[in-house]
Short mmCIF file of C-alpha atoms in Angstrom, two decimals:
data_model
loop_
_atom_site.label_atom_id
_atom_site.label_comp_id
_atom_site.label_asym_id
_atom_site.label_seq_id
_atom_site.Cartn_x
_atom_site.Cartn_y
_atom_site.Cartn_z
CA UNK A 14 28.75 37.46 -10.29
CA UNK A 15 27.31 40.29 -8.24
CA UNK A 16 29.47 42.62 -6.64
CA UNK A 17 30.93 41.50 -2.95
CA UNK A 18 30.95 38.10 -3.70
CA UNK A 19 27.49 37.32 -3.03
CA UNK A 20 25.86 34.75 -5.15
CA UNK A 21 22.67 34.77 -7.03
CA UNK A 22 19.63 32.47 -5.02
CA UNK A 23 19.65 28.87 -5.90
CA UNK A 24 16.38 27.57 -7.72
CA UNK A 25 15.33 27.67 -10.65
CA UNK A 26 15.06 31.02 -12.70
CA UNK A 27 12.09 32.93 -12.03
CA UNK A 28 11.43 31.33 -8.94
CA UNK A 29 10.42 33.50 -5.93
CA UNK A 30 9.57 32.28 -2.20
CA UNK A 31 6.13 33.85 -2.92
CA UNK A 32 5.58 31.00 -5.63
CA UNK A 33 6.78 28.36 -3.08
CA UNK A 34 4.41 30.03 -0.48
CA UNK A 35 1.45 29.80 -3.11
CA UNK A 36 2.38 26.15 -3.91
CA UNK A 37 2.39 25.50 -0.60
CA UNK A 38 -1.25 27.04 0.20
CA UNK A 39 -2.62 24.91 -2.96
CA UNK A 40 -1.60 21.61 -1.68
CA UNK A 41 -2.83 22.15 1.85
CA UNK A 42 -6.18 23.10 0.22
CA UNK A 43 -6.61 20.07 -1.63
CA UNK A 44 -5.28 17.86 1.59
CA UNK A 45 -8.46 20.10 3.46
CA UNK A 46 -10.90 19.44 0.81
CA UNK A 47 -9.76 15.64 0.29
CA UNK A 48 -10.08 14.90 4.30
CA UNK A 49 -13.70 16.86 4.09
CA UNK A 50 -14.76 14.49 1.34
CA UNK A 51 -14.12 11.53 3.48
CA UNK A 52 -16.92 9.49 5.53
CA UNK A 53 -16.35 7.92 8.51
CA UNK A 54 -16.73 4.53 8.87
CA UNK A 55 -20.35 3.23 9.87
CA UNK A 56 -20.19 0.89 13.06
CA UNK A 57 -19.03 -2.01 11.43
CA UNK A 58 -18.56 -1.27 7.91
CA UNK A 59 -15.15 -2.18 6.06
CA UNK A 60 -14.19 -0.82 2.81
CA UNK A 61 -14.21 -2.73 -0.45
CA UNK A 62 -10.48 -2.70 -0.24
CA UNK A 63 -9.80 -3.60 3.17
CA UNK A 64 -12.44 -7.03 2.92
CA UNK A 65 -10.27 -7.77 -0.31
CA UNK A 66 -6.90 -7.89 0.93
CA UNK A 67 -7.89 -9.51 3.83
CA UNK A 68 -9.27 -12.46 1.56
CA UNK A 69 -5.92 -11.88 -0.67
CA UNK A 70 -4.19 -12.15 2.28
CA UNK A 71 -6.30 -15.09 3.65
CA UNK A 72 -5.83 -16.82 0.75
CA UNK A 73 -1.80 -16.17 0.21
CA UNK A 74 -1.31 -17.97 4.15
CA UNK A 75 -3.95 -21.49 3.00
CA UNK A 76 -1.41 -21.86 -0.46
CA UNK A 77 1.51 -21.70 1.52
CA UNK A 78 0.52 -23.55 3.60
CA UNK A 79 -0.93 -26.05 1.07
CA UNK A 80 2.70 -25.97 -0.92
CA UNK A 81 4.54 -26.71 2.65
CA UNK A 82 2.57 -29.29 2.80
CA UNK A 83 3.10 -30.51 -0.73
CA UNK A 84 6.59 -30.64 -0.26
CA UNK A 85 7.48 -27.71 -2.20
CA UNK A 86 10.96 -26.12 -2.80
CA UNK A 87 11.97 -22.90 -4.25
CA UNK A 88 15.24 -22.71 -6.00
CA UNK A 89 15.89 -26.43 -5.22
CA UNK A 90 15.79 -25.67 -1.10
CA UNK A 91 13.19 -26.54 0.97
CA UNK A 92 12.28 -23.86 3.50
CA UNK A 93 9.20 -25.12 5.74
CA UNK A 94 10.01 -22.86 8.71
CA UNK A 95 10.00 -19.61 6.54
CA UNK A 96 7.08 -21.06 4.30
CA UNK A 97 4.91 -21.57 7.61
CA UNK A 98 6.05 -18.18 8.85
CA UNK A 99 5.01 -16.51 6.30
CA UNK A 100 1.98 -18.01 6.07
CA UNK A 101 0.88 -17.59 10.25
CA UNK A 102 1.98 -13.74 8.98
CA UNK A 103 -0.56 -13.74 6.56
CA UNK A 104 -2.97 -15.05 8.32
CA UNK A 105 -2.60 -12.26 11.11
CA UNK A 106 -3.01 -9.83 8.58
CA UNK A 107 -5.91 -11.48 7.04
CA UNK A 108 -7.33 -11.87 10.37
CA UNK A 109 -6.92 -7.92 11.70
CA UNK A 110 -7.47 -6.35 8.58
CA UNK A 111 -11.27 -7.98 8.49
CA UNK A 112 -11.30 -6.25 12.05
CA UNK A 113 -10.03 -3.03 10.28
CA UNK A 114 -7.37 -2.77 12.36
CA UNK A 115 -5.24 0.05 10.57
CA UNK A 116 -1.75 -1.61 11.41
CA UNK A 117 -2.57 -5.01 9.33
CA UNK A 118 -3.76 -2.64 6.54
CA UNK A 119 -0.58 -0.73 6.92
CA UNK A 120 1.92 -3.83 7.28
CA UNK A 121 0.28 -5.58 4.27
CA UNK A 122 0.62 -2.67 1.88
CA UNK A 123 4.29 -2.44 2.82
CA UNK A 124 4.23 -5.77 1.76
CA UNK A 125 2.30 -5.15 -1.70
CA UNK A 126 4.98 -2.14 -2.57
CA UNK A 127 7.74 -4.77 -1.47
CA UNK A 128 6.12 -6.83 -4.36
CA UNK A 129 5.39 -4.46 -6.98
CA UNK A 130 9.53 -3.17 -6.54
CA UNK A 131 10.75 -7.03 -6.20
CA UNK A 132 8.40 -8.12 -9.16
CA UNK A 133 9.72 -4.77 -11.17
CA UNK A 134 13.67 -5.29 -10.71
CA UNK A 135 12.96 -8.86 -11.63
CA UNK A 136 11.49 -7.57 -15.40
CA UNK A 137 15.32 -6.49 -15.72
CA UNK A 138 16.43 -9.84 -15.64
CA UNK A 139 13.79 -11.76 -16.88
CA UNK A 140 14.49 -14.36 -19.76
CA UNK A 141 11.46 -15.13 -21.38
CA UNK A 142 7.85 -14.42 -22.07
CA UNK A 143 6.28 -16.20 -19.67
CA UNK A 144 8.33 -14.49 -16.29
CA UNK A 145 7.74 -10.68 -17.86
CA UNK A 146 3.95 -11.56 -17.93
CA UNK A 147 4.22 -13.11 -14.27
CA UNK A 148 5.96 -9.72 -13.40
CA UNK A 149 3.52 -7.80 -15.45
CA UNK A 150 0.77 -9.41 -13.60
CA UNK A 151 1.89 -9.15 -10.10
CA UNK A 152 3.03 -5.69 -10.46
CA UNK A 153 -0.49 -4.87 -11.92
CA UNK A 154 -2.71 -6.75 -9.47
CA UNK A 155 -0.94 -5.30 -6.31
CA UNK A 156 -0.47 -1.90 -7.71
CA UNK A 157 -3.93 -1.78 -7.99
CA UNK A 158 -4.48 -3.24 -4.48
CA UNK A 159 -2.35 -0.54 -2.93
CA UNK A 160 -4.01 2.30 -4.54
CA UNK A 161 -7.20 1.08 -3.44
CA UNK A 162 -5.99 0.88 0.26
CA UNK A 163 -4.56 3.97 0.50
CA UNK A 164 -8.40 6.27 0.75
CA UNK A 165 -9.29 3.18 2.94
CA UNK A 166 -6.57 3.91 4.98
CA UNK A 167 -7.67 7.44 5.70
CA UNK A 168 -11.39 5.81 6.81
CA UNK A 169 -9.76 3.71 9.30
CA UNK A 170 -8.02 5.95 10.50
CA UNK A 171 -10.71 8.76 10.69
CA UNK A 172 -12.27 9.61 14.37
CA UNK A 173 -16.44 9.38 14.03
CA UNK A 174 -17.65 12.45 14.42
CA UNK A 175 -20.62 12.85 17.29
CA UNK A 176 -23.30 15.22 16.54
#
């Protein structure tokens, strides 16, 4: 220990502020170049992603409300208040995310990470084939959903610029 009791800097060895400073300065570059790569949206344009999770989500709010209607129950309850909840919820999000309204796009990819974390704690207890390839499948489909989103995100929420 150095003499007077102080103690050598925390971090990892070799590690100076200057290298934090230069990490720093890299990352903000590539955020700068990244936001100068984006387009704004043309008047009434929607990304790719946006029209298909609002069809996703579309389609999620017609089978629920298809299997409240069937009579449906999950874990031997019937829930037809939370089934037709969820499904008015879906339909607002299908509804303003075809108007590209950044909030519905936001709100529904909460709800995709919800389901990629739910559908990957439930590999841990799953006890048989066919429930890891359910898992497998939901995590892949909206994994890939919310990666899409996210650069259509940063369109929506982009100002035109005027010339």
């Amino acid at each position: 220990m150095p003499a007077g009791g102080d103690s050598v800097a925390a971090g990892p060895p070799g590690a100076q502020a200057g290298d934090l400073e230069r990490g720093y300065a890299r990352a903000r570059a590539r955020d700068a170049e990244a936001r100068a790569s984006l387009q704004p949206l043309a008047a009434g344009e929607r990304p790719t992603a946006v029209t298909v999770a609002a069809v996703v989500a579309g389609l999620i709010a017609v089978a629920n409300v298809i299997l409240v209607a069937a009579g449906t129950s999950v874990g031997g309850r019937r829930n037809v208040a939370g089934g037709l909840v969820f499904a008015v919820l879906m339909a607002v999000a299908a509804v303003f995310m075809w108007r590209r309204k950044y909030w519905a796009v936001l709100g529904f990819q909460a709800l995709l990470g919800l389901s990629v974390i739910t559908a990957s704690l439930s590999l841990l207890v799953a006890s048989n084939v066919e429930a890891v390839v359910r898992s497998l499948i939901v995590i892949a489909a909206a994994g890939t959903l919310f990666w899409f989103l996210i650069r259509a995100m940063a369109r929506l929420q982009m100002p035109s610029r005027t010339r």
